[in-house]
Short mmCIF file of C-alpha atoms in Angstrom, two decimals:
data_model
loop_
_atom_site.label_atom_id
_atom_site.label_comp_id
_atom_site.label_asym_id
_atom_site.label_seq_id
_atom_site.Cartn_x
_atom_site.Cartn_y
_atom_site.Cartn_z
CA MET A 215 129.60 123.05 84.49
CA ASN A 216 131.45 124.10 81.35
CA ARG A 217 134.93 125.58 81.59
CA ILE A 218 134.88 129.33 82.29
CA ASP A 219 136.77 131.55 79.90
CA ILE A 220 139.89 133.16 81.32
CA PHE A 221 138.59 136.70 80.84
CA THR A 222 135.49 136.13 82.98
CA LEU A 223 137.62 134.46 85.65
CA GLU A 224 139.94 137.44 85.71
CA ILE A 225 137.04 139.88 86.01
CA VAL A 226 135.52 137.99 88.95
CA GLN A 227 138.86 137.60 90.71
CA ASN A 228 139.78 141.27 90.30
CA SER A 229 136.29 142.24 91.44
CA LEU A 230 136.90 140.40 94.71
CA GLN A 231 140.08 142.40 95.24
CA ALA A 232 138.25 145.64 94.45
CA ILE A 233 135.51 144.74 96.95
CA ALA A 234 138.06 144.05 99.70
CA ASP A 235 139.71 147.41 98.98
CA GLU A 236 136.33 149.17 99.05
CA MET A 237 135.58 147.56 102.43
CA PHE A 238 138.90 148.86 103.70
CA GLU A 239 138.11 152.43 102.63
CA ALA A 240 134.59 152.27 104.07
CA MET A 241 135.96 151.18 107.44
CA ARG A 242 138.81 153.69 107.47
CA LYS A 243 136.56 156.63 106.67
CA ALA A 244 133.93 155.72 109.28
CA ALA A 245 136.16 154.69 112.21
CA MET A 246 136.35 156.88 115.30
CA SER A 247 139.83 155.94 116.57
CA PRO A 248 143.04 157.35 115.02
CA VAL A 249 144.72 153.95 115.47
CA ILE A 250 142.26 152.74 112.80
CA TYR A 251 141.71 155.70 110.47
CA GLU A 252 145.28 157.09 110.61
CA VAL A 253 147.58 154.21 111.60
CA LEU A 254 145.41 151.66 109.70
CA ASP A 255 145.75 149.04 112.46
CA MET A 256 143.10 147.02 110.66
CA GLY A 257 142.47 144.63 107.80
CA THR A 258 139.62 143.53 105.54
CA GLY A 259 139.05 140.39 103.55
CA ILE A 260 136.73 138.01 101.74
CA THR A 261 136.68 134.27 102.29
CA ASP A 262 134.88 131.49 100.49
CA ALA A 263 131.98 129.69 102.18
CA GLN A 264 134.40 127.39 104.05
CA GLY A 265 136.53 130.27 105.38
CA GLU A 266 139.48 130.12 102.96
CA ILE A 267 140.83 133.61 102.29
CA ALA A 268 140.02 134.79 98.76
CA SER A 269 141.14 138.42 98.78
CA SER A 270 142.21 141.11 101.22
CA GLY A 271 142.48 144.87 101.56
CA ALA A 272 145.58 146.77 102.63
CA GLY A 273 146.65 147.31 106.23
CA ILE A 274 148.50 144.88 108.48
CA PRO A 275 149.82 141.80 106.61
CA ALA A 276 149.52 139.61 109.70
CA PHE A 277 145.80 140.38 109.85
CA VAL A 278 145.22 138.79 106.44
CA GLY A 279 146.03 135.44 108.02
CA VAL A 280 143.63 136.05 110.91
CA LEU A 281 140.32 136.48 109.09
CA ASP A 282 140.15 133.00 107.54
CA LYS A 283 140.91 131.32 110.87
CA ALA A 284 138.26 133.39 112.64
CA VAL A 285 135.60 132.53 110.06
CA LYS A 286 136.45 128.83 110.27
CA GLN A 287 135.94 128.94 114.03
CA ILE A 288 132.59 130.72 113.61
CA LEU A 289 131.53 127.82 111.39
CA VAL A 290 132.52 125.39 114.16
CA HIS A 291 130.50 127.26 116.78
CA HIS A 292 127.50 127.92 114.52
CA PRO A 293 127.03 124.95 112.18
CA LEU A 294 124.97 125.20 109.04
CA PRO A 295 122.07 125.08 108.48
CA GLY A 296 120.04 127.05 111.00
CA GLU A 297 122.49 129.10 113.05
CA ILE A 298 123.92 131.24 110.24
CA GLU A 299 121.36 133.34 108.37
CA GLU A 300 121.28 136.17 105.88
CA GLY A 301 121.90 139.52 107.58
CA ASP A 302 123.85 138.04 110.51
CA VAL A 303 127.11 139.57 111.76
CA PHE A 304 129.42 137.72 114.17
CA ILE A 305 132.05 139.16 116.51
CA THR A 306 135.11 137.38 117.89
CA ASN A 307 138.38 138.33 119.55
CA ASP A 308 139.48 135.34 121.66
CA PRO A 309 142.90 133.99 120.55
CA HIS A 310 142.03 130.67 122.18
CA SER A 311 138.95 130.38 119.98
CA GLY A 312 139.72 131.62 116.47
CA GLY A 313 140.55 135.24 117.32
CA VAL A 314 144.28 134.48 116.78
CA THR A 315 145.88 137.68 118.13
CA HIS A 316 144.77 139.36 121.38
CA LEU A 317 141.53 140.65 122.86
CA ASN A 318 142.01 144.22 121.55
CA ASP A 319 141.88 142.97 117.94
CA VAL A 320 138.20 142.46 117.19
CA VAL A 321 136.96 140.53 114.14
CA LEU A 322 133.57 141.16 112.54
CA ALA A 323 132.36 138.63 109.95
CA MET A 324 129.23 138.48 107.82
CA PRO A 325 127.94 135.52 105.78
CA VAL A 326 126.97 136.29 102.19
CA PHE A 327 124.09 134.34 100.63
CA ALA A 328 123.09 134.05 96.97
CA GLN A 329 119.89 132.27 95.97
CA GLY A 330 119.65 130.97 99.53
CA ARG A 331 123.15 129.44 99.46
CA LEU A 332 126.15 130.57 101.51
CA VAL A 333 128.76 131.63 98.95
CA ALA A 334 131.25 133.78 100.88
CA TRP A 335 132.07 135.76 104.01
CA THR A 336 133.13 139.39 104.37
CA ALA A 337 135.27 140.12 107.39
CA ASN A 338 137.45 142.75 109.03
CA ILE A 339 139.65 143.15 112.07
CA ALA A 340 140.74 146.28 113.93
CA HIS A 341 142.43 147.26 117.17
CA TRP A 342 139.90 148.56 119.72
CA ASN A 343 141.36 150.98 122.27
CA ASP A 344 139.98 149.30 125.37
CA VAL A 345 138.13 146.02 125.94
CA GLY A 346 138.21 146.02 129.74
CA GLY A 347 140.72 144.10 131.79
CA MET A 348 143.01 145.10 134.62
CA VAL A 349 144.47 148.28 133.09
CA PRO A 350 143.37 151.07 130.72
CA GLY A 351 144.09 150.01 127.16
CA SER A 352 143.68 146.35 128.25
CA LEU A 353 147.40 145.54 127.81
CA SER A 354 149.35 144.76 130.95
CA THR A 355 152.77 143.16 131.23
CA ASP A 356 151.62 141.91 134.65
CA ALA A 357 148.77 139.79 133.26
CA THR A 358 149.14 136.08 134.05
CA GLU A 359 145.93 134.82 132.44
CA ILE A 360 143.69 135.98 129.64
CA PHE A 361 140.80 136.78 131.99
CA GLN A 362 142.82 139.80 133.20
CA GLU A 363 143.10 141.19 129.67
CA GLY A 364 139.48 141.99 128.94
CA LEU A 365 136.22 140.70 127.54
CA ARG A 366 136.48 137.40 125.62
CA LEU A 367 134.17 137.05 122.63
CA ALA A 368 134.15 133.59 121.09
CA SER A 369 132.21 133.69 117.80
CA VAL A 370 129.25 135.59 119.25
CA LYS A 371 126.33 136.63 117.05
CA LEU A 372 126.15 140.44 117.20
CA ILE A 373 123.47 141.09 114.58
CA SER A 374 120.70 138.63 113.74
CA ARG A 375 118.90 138.90 110.39
CA GLY A 376 119.96 142.53 110.13
CA GLN A 377 118.89 143.55 113.64
CA PRO A 378 121.41 144.30 116.44
CA ILE A 379 121.14 142.03 119.47
CA ARG A 380 120.62 144.56 122.25
CA SER A 381 121.98 142.40 125.06
CA VAL A 382 125.29 141.87 123.25
CA LEU A 383 125.65 145.62 122.65
CA GLN A 384 124.98 146.25 126.35
CA ILE A 385 127.70 143.79 127.32
CA LEU A 386 130.18 145.44 124.97
CA ARG A 387 129.48 148.95 126.29
CA ALA A 388 129.72 147.79 129.90
CA ASN A 389 133.17 146.26 129.34
CA THR A 390 135.15 149.18 127.97
CA ARG A 391 136.47 152.38 129.48
CA MET A 392 135.86 154.15 126.15
CA PRO A 393 132.31 153.18 125.09
CA ASP A 394 131.90 155.96 122.54
CA PHE A 395 135.08 154.96 120.69
CA MET A 396 134.12 151.30 120.93
CA GLU A 397 130.70 151.90 119.45
CA GLY A 398 132.00 154.17 116.69
CA ASP A 399 134.66 151.66 115.62
CA MET A 400 132.21 148.76 115.84
CA TRP A 401 129.68 150.38 113.49
CA ALA A 402 132.46 151.29 111.08
CA GLY A 403 133.36 147.60 110.93
CA ILE A 404 129.73 146.58 110.49
CA SER A 405 129.28 149.05 107.64
CA ALA A 406 132.36 147.60 105.93
CA VAL A 407 131.19 143.97 106.02
CA ARG A 408 127.70 144.98 104.91
CA SER A 409 129.01 147.01 101.96
CA GLY A 410 131.25 144.10 100.92
CA ALA A 411 128.36 141.65 101.15
CA ALA A 412 126.21 143.91 98.96
CA ARG A 413 128.93 144.04 96.29
CA ILE A 414 129.35 140.26 96.30
CA ARG A 415 125.59 139.79 95.87
CA GLU A 416 125.75 142.14 92.87
CA LEU A 417 128.58 140.01 91.46
CA THR A 418 126.66 136.76 91.88
CA GLU A 419 123.53 138.28 90.34
CA LYS A 420 125.55 139.34 87.29
CA TYR A 421 127.46 136.09 86.71
CA GLY A 422 125.47 133.51 88.66
CA SER A 423 126.48 131.85 91.90
CA ASP A 424 127.83 128.72 90.18
CA LEU A 425 130.29 130.71 88.09
CA PHE A 426 131.20 132.86 91.09
CA LEU A 427 132.04 129.79 93.18
CA ALA A 428 133.98 128.20 90.32
CA ALA A 429 136.01 131.39 89.88
CA MET A 430 136.95 131.43 93.57
CA GLU A 431 137.99 127.78 93.43
CA ASP A 432 140.07 128.47 90.34
CA PHE A 433 141.74 131.42 92.09
CA MET A 434 142.65 129.19 95.04
CA ASP A 435 144.17 126.65 92.66
CA LEU A 436 146.20 129.42 91.03
CA GLY A 437 147.56 130.44 94.43
CA GLU A 438 148.74 126.89 95.02
CA LYS A 439 150.35 126.67 91.57
CA VAL A 440 152.30 129.89 92.13
CA SER A 441 153.67 128.60 95.44
CA LEU A 442 154.58 125.20 93.98
CA LYS A 443 156.39 126.88 91.08
CA ALA A 444 158.41 128.95 93.57
CA LEU A 445 159.32 125.83 95.57
CA GLN A 446 160.60 124.20 92.36
CA ASP A 447 163.17 127.00 92.14
CA SER A 448 164.09 127.00 95.85
CA PRO A 449 167.02 125.28 97.57
CA CYS A 450 166.00 121.95 99.10
CA GLY A 451 167.17 120.61 102.44
CA GLN A 452 166.83 121.04 106.18
CA PHE A 453 167.88 124.37 107.69
CA ASP A 454 168.11 125.00 111.43
CA MET A 455 168.45 128.12 113.55
CA GLU A 456 168.40 128.98 117.23
CA GLU A 457 168.54 132.48 118.63
CA LEU A 458 169.02 133.99 122.07
CA GLN A 459 166.23 136.36 123.13
CA ASP A 460 166.20 139.48 125.32
CA ASP A 461 164.93 137.53 128.34
CA GLY A 462 167.58 134.77 128.05
CA GLN A 463 165.36 132.17 126.39
CA VAL A 464 166.46 130.41 123.21
CA PHE A 465 164.02 130.06 120.31
CA LYS A 466 164.52 127.32 117.73
CA VAL A 467 163.22 126.56 114.25
CA SER A 468 163.86 123.84 111.69
CA VAL A 469 162.77 124.41 108.08
CA HIS A 470 162.47 121.49 105.67
CA ILE A 471 162.09 122.36 101.98
CA ASN A 472 161.45 120.04 99.06
CA LYS A 473 159.97 120.59 95.61
CA THR A 474 156.37 120.32 96.79
CA GLN A 475 156.33 121.40 100.44
CA MET A 476 157.84 123.59 103.14
CA ILE A 477 157.62 122.32 106.72
CA ILE A 478 158.32 124.83 109.51
CA ASP A 479 158.98 122.98 112.75
CA LEU A 480 158.58 125.04 115.95
CA ARG A 481 158.02 122.13 118.32
CA ASP A 482 161.27 122.42 120.30
CA ASN A 483 160.61 125.71 122.07
CA PRO A 484 160.06 126.95 125.64
CA ALA A 485 156.89 126.23 127.57
CA GLN A 486 154.14 128.85 127.60
CA CYS A 487 154.92 131.58 130.12
CA GLN A 488 153.07 133.14 133.02
CA GLY A 489 153.16 136.53 131.31
CA PRO A 490 151.28 138.01 128.30
CA THR A 491 153.75 137.20 125.48
CA ASN A 492 152.23 133.82 124.60
CA LEU A 493 151.21 133.07 121.04
CA SER A 494 148.31 130.93 119.88
CA ARG A 495 149.03 128.16 117.40
CA ASP A 496 147.09 130.17 114.82
CA GLY A 497 149.39 133.11 115.53
CA ALA A 498 152.46 130.94 114.93
CA VAL A 499 150.90 129.78 111.66
CA VAL A 500 150.39 133.41 110.59
CA ALA A 501 154.09 134.14 111.27
CA ALA A 502 155.08 131.08 109.23
CA GLN A 503 152.72 132.05 106.39
CA MET A 504 154.27 135.53 106.19
CA ALA A 505 157.79 134.08 106.05
CA PHE A 506 156.74 131.45 103.50
CA LYS A 507 155.27 134.14 101.27
CA SER A 508 158.39 136.32 101.59
CA VAL A 509 160.77 133.63 100.30
CA THR A 510 158.54 131.99 97.69
CA ALA A 511 156.43 134.37 95.59
CA PRO A 512 156.10 137.71 97.40
CA GLN A 513 154.63 139.46 94.35
CA GLY A 514 152.15 136.71 93.47
CA VAL A 515 148.55 136.19 94.53
CA THR A 516 147.76 135.47 98.17
CA ASN A 517 144.77 133.33 99.06
CA GLY A 518 143.90 130.07 100.76
CA GLY A 519 145.59 128.06 98.01
CA THR A 520 148.86 129.96 98.46
CA PHE A 521 149.57 128.15 101.72
CA ARG A 522 148.52 124.61 100.79
CA PRO A 523 152.20 123.55 100.40
CA LEU A 524 153.03 124.90 103.90
CA GLN A 525 152.92 122.76 107.04
CA VAL A 526 153.56 124.21 110.50
CA LEU A 527 154.43 121.98 113.46
CA THR A 528 153.97 123.13 117.07
CA THR A 529 153.70 121.54 120.50
CA PRO A 530 150.60 122.38 122.60
CA GLY A 531 151.55 124.11 125.82
CA THR A 532 154.62 125.81 124.37
CA LEU A 533 155.14 129.53 123.85
CA PHE A 534 154.04 129.22 120.22
CA ASP A 535 150.99 127.04 120.90
CA ALA A 536 149.73 128.38 124.22
CA GLN A 537 146.69 126.83 125.88
CA VAL A 538 143.91 128.33 128.01
CA PRO A 539 144.16 130.37 130.20
CA ALA A 540 147.44 131.81 128.84
CA ALA A 541 147.59 135.60 128.60
CA GLU A 542 148.31 136.87 125.07
CA GLY A 543 148.09 140.66 125.23
CA PHE A 544 151.63 141.15 123.90
CA TYR A 545 151.43 138.20 121.48
CA PHE A 546 152.67 140.42 118.67
CA GLU A 547 156.25 140.49 119.94
CA ASN A 548 156.60 136.72 119.77
CA LEU A 549 154.74 136.55 116.46
CA ILE A 550 157.35 138.86 115.00
CA ARG A 551 160.12 136.94 116.79
CA VAL A 552 158.94 133.74 115.05
CA HIS A 553 158.71 135.51 111.68
CA ASP A 554 162.19 137.00 112.09
CA LEU A 555 163.65 133.69 113.29
CA ILE A 556 162.39 131.87 110.19
CA LEU A 557 163.76 134.57 107.90
CA ARG A 558 167.14 134.49 109.66
CA CYS A 559 167.19 130.71 109.28
CA LEU A 560 166.65 131.06 105.52
CA ALA A 561 168.59 134.27 104.85
CA SER A 562 171.84 132.71 103.64
CA HIS A 563 169.90 130.29 101.40
CA PHE A 564 167.73 133.03 99.82
CA PRO A 565 170.26 135.90 99.57
CA GLU A 566 168.31 137.66 96.82
CA ARG A 567 165.12 137.81 98.90
CA VAL A 568 166.07 138.18 102.57
CA PRO A 569 168.03 141.21 103.86
CA ALA A 570 169.89 141.52 107.16
CA GLY A 571 167.82 141.76 110.31
CA ASN A 572 165.45 144.68 110.87
CA PHE A 573 164.32 146.29 114.12
CA ALA A 574 161.69 143.51 114.16
CA SER A 575 159.38 144.77 116.87
CA VAL A 576 155.96 146.33 116.88
CA CYS A 577 157.35 148.69 119.54
CA ALA A 578 153.83 149.15 120.87
CA THR A 579 153.57 152.45 122.71
CA ILE A 580 150.46 153.22 124.73
CA ILE A 581 150.09 156.52 126.57
CA GLY A 582 146.83 157.36 128.27
CA GLY A 583 145.14 159.60 130.79
CA LEU A 584 142.72 162.53 130.89
CA HIS A 585 142.98 165.09 128.11
CA PRO A 586 143.86 168.40 129.82
CA ASP A 587 141.66 170.42 127.45
CA THR A 588 138.53 168.27 127.33
CA GLY A 589 138.67 166.09 130.45
CA ARG A 590 137.94 163.03 128.32
CA VAL A 591 139.85 159.78 128.66
CA PHE A 592 142.39 159.33 125.87
CA THR A 593 144.57 156.38 124.89
CA LEU A 594 147.29 156.77 122.28
CA VAL A 595 148.05 153.39 120.70
CA GLU A 596 151.07 153.75 118.44
CA PRO A 597 153.14 151.02 116.81
CA GLU A 598 156.48 152.58 115.95
CA ILE A 599 158.61 152.56 112.79
CA GLY A 600 162.27 151.55 112.63
CA GLY A 601 165.19 150.55 110.42
CA TRP A 602 165.37 147.62 108.00
CA GLY A 603 168.49 145.64 107.23
CA GLY A 604 170.87 146.25 104.37
CA GLU A 605 170.85 143.75 101.52
CA LYS A 606 172.93 142.81 98.52
CA GLY A 607 173.14 145.92 96.35
CA ARG A 608 171.33 148.48 98.54
CA ASP A 609 171.07 150.08 101.95
CA GLY A 610 168.22 149.24 104.26
CA ASN A 611 165.11 151.41 104.42
CA ASN A 612 164.89 154.11 107.07
CA ALA A 613 161.87 154.40 109.37
CA MET A 614 159.56 151.69 108.04
CA TYR A 615 157.08 149.49 109.84
CA SER A 616 157.99 145.94 110.73
CA GLY A 617 156.97 143.03 108.54
CA LEU A 618 153.99 142.38 110.80
CA HIS A 619 152.59 145.90 110.33
CA GLY A 620 153.34 146.38 106.65
CA GLU A 621 151.13 148.89 104.87
CA THR A 622 150.31 151.09 107.85
CA TYR A 623 151.22 154.64 108.88
CA ASN A 624 152.38 156.50 111.93
CA CYS A 625 149.89 158.94 113.41
CA PRO A 626 150.48 162.52 112.15
CA VAL A 627 151.78 164.90 114.79
CA GLU A 628 148.83 167.26 114.26
CA VAL A 629 146.28 164.48 114.90
CA CYS A 630 148.25 163.16 117.86
CA GLU A 631 148.38 166.53 119.59
CA ALA A 632 144.71 167.30 118.89
CA ARG A 633 143.27 163.94 119.94
CA TYR A 634 145.63 163.08 122.79
CA GLY A 635 146.86 164.97 125.83
CA LEU A 636 150.44 165.15 124.53
CA TYR A 637 152.90 167.35 122.71
CA VAL A 638 155.17 165.75 120.11
CA GLU A 639 158.40 167.70 120.52
CA ARG A 640 160.69 165.74 118.23
CA VAL A 641 160.53 163.21 115.40
CA GLU A 642 163.89 162.50 113.75
CA LEU A 643 166.11 159.64 112.68
CA ASN A 644 167.83 157.83 115.53
CA ASP A 645 171.52 158.83 115.50
CA GLU A 646 172.84 155.95 117.63
CA PRO A 647 175.69 154.19 115.73
CA GLY A 648 175.12 150.68 114.41
CA GLY A 649 174.15 148.67 111.35
CA HIS A 650 177.40 149.39 109.52
CA GLY A 651 178.29 147.50 106.35
CA LYS A 652 179.04 147.72 102.66
CA TYR A 653 175.31 148.40 102.60
CA ARG A 654 174.20 149.96 105.86
CA GLY A 655 171.08 149.19 107.83
CA GLY A 656 168.26 151.73 107.71
CA ARG A 657 167.90 154.13 110.63
CA GLY A 658 165.21 153.97 113.27
CA LEU A 659 163.44 156.94 114.85
CA CYS A 660 163.74 159.09 117.93
CA ILE A 661 160.37 160.50 119.07
CA ASP A 662 159.73 162.72 122.11
CA TYR A 663 156.24 162.85 123.64
CA ARG A 664 155.72 165.52 126.33
CA VAL A 665 152.98 164.61 128.81
CA ARG A 666 150.49 167.38 129.60
CA SER A 667 148.46 165.98 132.50
CA ASP A 668 149.15 164.30 135.85
CA ALA A 669 148.16 160.69 136.55
CA SER A 670 148.79 159.61 132.97
CA PHE A 671 150.37 156.24 132.17
CA LEU A 672 152.76 154.52 129.79
CA THR A 673 152.65 150.91 128.60
CA CYS A 674 155.22 149.60 126.13
CA GLY A 675 156.00 146.28 124.45
CA TYR A 676 159.41 146.23 122.75
CA THR A 677 161.73 143.35 121.90
CA ARG A 678 165.18 143.57 120.30
CA SER A 679 165.90 145.83 123.26
CA THR A 680 168.97 143.79 124.31
CA ILE A 681 169.73 141.53 121.33
CA PRO A 682 170.03 143.89 118.32
CA PRO A 683 169.09 143.18 114.69
CA TRP A 684 171.56 140.79 113.07
CA GLY A 685 174.07 141.73 110.38
CA MET A 686 174.85 139.59 107.31
CA ASN A 687 178.02 138.70 105.41
CA GLY A 688 180.29 140.69 107.70
CA GLY A 689 177.93 143.58 108.35
CA SER A 690 177.58 144.76 111.94
CA ASP A 691 174.49 144.36 114.11
CA GLY A 692 171.94 147.14 114.31
CA THR A 693 170.85 149.05 117.42
CA PRO A 694 168.23 148.22 120.08
CA ASN A 695 164.65 149.41 120.60
CA TYR A 696 163.77 151.01 123.94
CA VAL A 697 161.89 153.77 125.76
CA THR A 698 163.35 156.33 128.14
CA VAL A 699 161.14 158.29 130.54
CA ILE A 700 162.81 161.58 131.48
CA ARG A 701 161.27 163.02 134.61
CA THR A 702 160.97 166.73 135.34
CA THR A 703 163.68 166.13 137.96
CA GLY A 704 166.08 165.03 135.20
CA GLU A 705 165.97 161.35 136.24
CA HIS A 706 166.14 158.83 133.34
CA GLU A 707 164.28 155.48 133.40
CA ARG A 708 164.73 152.89 130.61
CA TYR A 709 161.96 150.45 129.64
CA ALA A 710 161.18 147.81 127.03
CA MET A 711 158.34 145.62 128.37
CA ALA A 712 156.40 147.47 131.05
CA SER A 713 152.89 148.67 131.84
CA SER A 714 151.08 151.30 133.89
CA ILE A 715 154.17 153.46 134.43
CA VAL A 716 152.85 156.61 136.10
CA LEU A 717 153.49 159.82 134.17
CA ASN A 718 152.90 163.38 135.28
CA ALA A 719 152.69 166.72 133.52
CA GLY A 720 156.07 167.71 132.11
CA ASP A 721 157.51 164.17 131.92
CA LEU A 722 159.06 163.24 128.57
CA VAL A 723 158.65 159.85 126.91
CA ARG A 724 161.52 159.29 124.45
CA ILE A 725 161.14 156.47 121.92
CA ARG A 726 164.19 155.00 120.20
CA THR A 727 163.72 152.37 117.52
CA GLY A 728 166.66 150.43 116.16
CA ALA A 729 168.76 150.54 113.03
CA GLY A 730 168.70 147.44 110.85
CA GLY A 731 171.74 145.19 110.51
CA GLY A 732 174.42 145.95 107.95
CA TYR A 733 175.23 143.79 104.90
CA GLY A 734 178.81 143.11 103.87
CA ASN A 735 182.19 144.31 105.16
CA PRO A 736 182.05 148.00 106.18
CA ALA A 737 185.54 148.49 104.70
CA GLU A 738 184.03 147.91 101.25
CA ARG A 739 181.49 150.73 101.50
CA ASP A 740 181.73 153.39 98.82
CA PRO A 741 183.47 156.45 100.38
CA ALA A 742 180.97 158.74 98.62
CA ALA A 743 178.12 156.87 100.35
CA VAL A 744 179.85 157.35 103.72
CA LEU A 745 180.14 161.11 103.10
CA ASP A 746 176.45 161.20 102.10
CA ASP A 747 175.56 159.39 105.35
CA VAL A 748 177.38 162.06 107.35
CA LYS A 749 175.76 164.86 105.35
CA ASN A 750 172.29 163.37 105.87
CA GLY A 751 172.79 162.83 109.59
CA TYR A 752 172.83 159.02 109.42
CA LEU A 753 176.42 158.92 110.69
CA ASP A 754 178.62 161.22 112.76
CA ALA A 755 182.15 162.15 111.73
CA ALA A 756 183.81 160.18 114.53
CA THR A 757 182.03 156.95 113.58
CA ALA A 758 182.80 157.52 109.88
CA GLU A 759 186.49 157.58 110.70
CA ALA A 760 186.44 154.78 113.28
CA VAL A 761 184.32 152.30 111.27
CA TYR A 762 184.88 153.21 107.63
CA GLY A 763 188.27 154.93 107.76
CA ILE A 764 186.86 158.07 106.14
CA ARG A 765 187.92 161.40 107.63
CA VAL A 766 185.31 164.13 107.25
#
């Protein structure tokens, strides 16, 4: 066909972004669970007919890299023609079969046809509160295989030609402890993919399917060009890093950069474990893609073409390429460990783009039980916010989500207390000393949840609980992430990775998320900034004198 003018290309490409954003809003407004409509533990996107990501809505950055891989696996399980038809919706969550993350994160994907031809897919992913398994909330640190973590859905057709498949819906309802929430969140996701598909059909009717497909291909090529341009301006060479982890294991990465390619080598790492912190190869690729984007062109377009210059190497059977039947419920902690490890490896070579270490944990906090006012089962699912590292020229951000969670929010206290059987007694910046430097690390949070009913439970998944965030250029390390349960007897219990801890009425769950690492020698910090830190409660007077030599 003839070359498309740049204005029409821009209109089509921006329309795809607008459609992905509209899908996101449709899902958020219709969802039943606060973890979706308040926290935004979700993501939306559009792929081309082959499953390459074309645009995405807001939400969790790591989820953007999930949707394309899920759609590609659906195409493997349901080859064209014949098994994928107009009006179909597919559901998948199995990390060993295209689901990438863990069983709680459920992907819905819908093929979009124009003039009888498959031209795109609309897709979304969201955290469902409970998908069965050995414990409420489906996340257990005691799980040794994925079968204990819930219902596995491997590219299953949920809706056929616009009509729900009753038997699949019955299976879904029978495998959750919270069927009303499951069904509400599921239909919110279905409405989102359907609304996106309708908008894409409008776009193809206006411009024609040939032009639409050419515009998507052009957009992919642009993504590749932006990445290649960034590599031209990047330092070349081989960079290596190994890092001790909380459990005593050592993780290793080797990054090779030349003018046309970045190779991230994760092959020399521990074997997959018996617990639930394994990561699928696709999950490791997502972590590498996020790091690649951060150090190349973070403000540029992101689509399937963006990552053409990236190659990720893993070894099957290792922690970052786990094989069936590995449990993966707490995959997110090792995904963020890989992401952080790559950034630490490259930090000194990209000083303008990579700050000191951040709290680098999802700090997943799950509290559940029976609501004392309604008698209904509740499950709070809350990723926590923490401190980011200082960087050249500025202090780190206070109380932000990790790089994995990105554009999400903490649940408002009012919603938390209304929907869950808890009181939120305190939310304030964590005052534990750490992260000192010429530019200090941002502060984490201290949150107190008071339990209101007996026979409740706590599950948590925190890393950087022993090994704190790393400082840069003489800055000090940050502070750890951990949970303390304070019993009504006054007894204190500290946790980081644990599940099904019994809680009773009156017990207090205290969350502490870490400060980011500091940047530069603390002795060089501006005295006025130190006094401001004391005034704002970031620093106590004794630490100001001991670390910075400033008497308050």
